[in-house]
Short mmCIF file of C-alpha atoms in Angstrom, two decimals:
data_model
loop_
_atom_site.label_atom_id
_atom_site.label_comp_id
_atom_site.label_asym_id
_atom_site.label_seq_id
_atom_site.Cartn_x
_atom_site.Cartn_y
_atom_site.Cartn_z
CA MET A 11 -34.45 -205.99 -17.47
CA THR A 12 -36.05 -203.26 -19.65
CA GLU A 13 -35.60 -200.04 -19.10
CA TYR A 14 -37.18 -196.13 -19.86
CA THR A 15 -37.01 -192.99 -20.44
CA THR A 16 -39.47 -190.53 -19.67
CA VAL A 17 -41.99 -188.92 -23.15
CA SER A 18 -43.37 -185.20 -22.03
CA ILE A 19 -46.61 -184.18 -23.50
CA PRO A 20 -48.02 -181.47 -21.46
CA LYS A 21 -50.91 -181.61 -19.57
CA GLU A 22 -53.68 -180.44 -20.73
CA LEU A 23 -53.20 -182.95 -23.36
CA ALA A 24 -53.03 -185.58 -20.54
CA GLY A 25 -55.77 -184.57 -19.02
CA ARG A 26 -57.59 -185.30 -22.40
CA VAL A 27 -56.06 -188.84 -23.21
CA GLU A 28 -56.86 -189.79 -19.27
CA GLU A 29 -60.44 -188.50 -20.49
CA THR A 30 -59.63 -190.86 -23.74
CA ILE A 31 -58.42 -194.15 -22.37
CA GLU A 32 -61.46 -194.88 -19.58
CA GLY A 33 -63.18 -197.57 -20.67
CA THR A 34 -60.53 -199.21 -22.33
CA SER A 35 -57.77 -201.78 -21.90
CA PHE A 36 -55.14 -198.46 -21.58
CA THR A 37 -54.15 -198.75 -17.44
CA SER A 38 -52.46 -195.13 -17.93
CA THR A 39 -50.96 -192.45 -21.25
CA SER A 40 -47.70 -194.38 -21.05
CA ASP A 41 -49.57 -197.66 -22.08
CA LEU A 42 -51.46 -195.53 -24.73
CA VAL A 43 -48.46 -193.38 -25.80
CA ARG A 44 -46.15 -197.35 -25.96
CA PHE A 45 -49.38 -198.57 -28.10
CA LEU A 46 -48.97 -196.02 -30.90
CA LEU A 47 -45.27 -195.43 -31.09
CA ARG A 48 -45.10 -199.87 -30.66
CA SER A 49 -47.27 -199.27 -34.22
CA ILE A 50 -46.07 -196.57 -36.08
CA VAL A 51 -42.29 -198.11 -35.51
CA ILE A 52 -43.93 -201.39 -36.55
CA GLN A 53 -45.89 -199.50 -40.10
CA HIS A 54 -42.21 -198.41 -40.46
CA GLN A 55 -40.03 -201.93 -40.40
CA ARG A 56 -42.68 -203.01 -42.37
CA SER A 57 -43.06 -200.15 -45.39
CA GLY A 58 -39.42 -200.55 -45.17
CA GLU A 59 -39.04 -196.84 -44.83
CA LEU A 60 -42.25 -193.78 -43.18
CA THR A 61 -42.90 -192.17 -46.39
CA GLU A 62 -44.17 -188.30 -45.99
CA ALA A 63 -47.72 -189.84 -46.68
CA GLN A 64 -47.72 -192.55 -44.11
CA PHE A 65 -46.39 -190.23 -41.49
CA GLU A 66 -48.84 -186.97 -42.63
CA GLU A 67 -52.27 -189.79 -42.50
CA ILE A 68 -51.01 -191.42 -39.11
CA THR A 69 -50.12 -187.31 -37.94
CA ASP A 70 -53.86 -187.13 -39.32
CA GLN A 71 -55.54 -189.46 -37.06
CA LEU A 72 -53.46 -189.06 -34.27
CA ARG A 73 -55.54 -185.38 -34.24
CA THR A 74 -58.30 -187.31 -34.82
CA LEU A 75 -58.30 -189.43 -31.84
CA GLY A 76 -57.96 -185.41 -29.68
CA TYR A 77 -53.97 -187.00 -29.61
CA LEU A 78 -52.73 -183.82 -32.04
CA GLU A 79 -53.47 -180.60 -31.55
#
Protein backbone atom coordinates (compact mmCIF):
# COMPACT_ATOMS: atom_id res chain seq x y z
CA MET A 1 0.00 0.00 0.00
CA THR A 2 1.29 3.46 -0.91
CA GLU A 3 1.84 5.89 1.93
CA TYR A 4 1.27 9.61 1.44
CA THR A 5 2.47 12.85 2.96
CA THR A 6 1.01 16.34 2.95
CA VAL A 7 2.41 19.26 0.97
CA SER A 8 1.21 22.75 1.82
CA ILE A 9 0.62 25.46 -0.75
CA PRO A 10 -0.97 28.89 -0.29
CA LYS A 11 -4.77 28.87 -0.53
CA GLU A 12 -4.66 31.48 -3.29
CA LEU A 13 -2.48 29.18 -5.39
CA ALA A 14 -4.74 26.21 -4.63
CA GLY A 15 -7.70 28.21 -5.88
CA ARG A 16 -5.88 29.12 -9.07
CA VAL A 17 -4.91 25.49 -9.60
CA GLU A 18 -8.52 24.39 -9.13
CA GLU A 19 -9.62 26.87 -11.80
CA THR A 20 -6.82 25.75 -14.09
CA ILE A 21 -7.59 22.02 -13.89
CA GLU A 22 -11.29 22.44 -14.65
CA GLY A 23 -12.04 20.51 -17.82
CA THR A 24 -8.77 18.56 -17.69
CA SER A 25 -8.02 14.98 -16.71
CA PHE A 26 -6.70 16.19 -13.34
CA THR A 27 -9.29 15.58 -10.66
CA SER A 28 -7.59 17.50 -7.87
CA THR A 29 -4.72 19.76 -6.95
CA SER A 30 -2.95 16.69 -5.60
CA ASP A 31 -3.22 14.97 -8.99
CA LEU A 32 -1.56 17.93 -10.69
CA VAL A 33 1.18 18.26 -8.07
CA ARG A 34 1.98 14.53 -8.33
CA PHE A 35 2.16 14.85 -12.13
CA LEU A 36 4.46 17.88 -11.99
CA LEU A 37 6.77 16.40 -9.37
CA ARG A 38 6.90 13.07 -11.19
CA SER A 39 7.83 14.91 -14.40
CA ILE A 40 10.64 16.79 -12.68
CA VAL A 41 11.98 13.63 -11.03
CA ILE A 42 11.88 11.67 -14.30
CA GLN A 43 13.71 14.47 -16.12
CA HIS A 44 16.33 14.50 -13.38
CA GLN A 45 16.77 10.73 -13.49
CA ARG A 46 17.12 10.68 -17.27
CA SER A 47 19.81 13.34 -17.33
CA GLY A 48 21.55 12.04 -14.23
CA GLU A 49 21.57 15.53 -12.81
CA LEU A 50 19.18 18.43 -12.94
CA THR A 51 21.24 21.43 -13.97
CA GLU A 52 20.51 24.94 -12.79
CA ALA A 53 19.41 25.80 -16.35
CA GLN A 54 16.97 22.88 -16.44
CA PHE A 55 15.62 23.85 -13.02
CA GLU A 56 15.15 27.44 -14.21
CA GLU A 57 13.40 26.21 -17.37
CA ILE A 58 10.98 24.12 -15.31
CA THR A 59 10.42 27.03 -12.94
CA ASP A 60 9.72 29.38 -15.86
CA GLN A 61 7.25 26.91 -17.35
CA LEU A 62 5.42 26.54 -14.03
CA ARG A 63 5.38 30.33 -13.58
CA THR A 64 3.98 30.79 -17.11
CA LEU A 65 1.22 28.29 -16.31
CA GLY A 66 0.41 30.23 -13.14
CA TYR A 67 1.59 27.61 -10.65
CA LEU A 68 4.36 29.81 -9.29
CA GLU A 69 4.39 33.50 -8.52
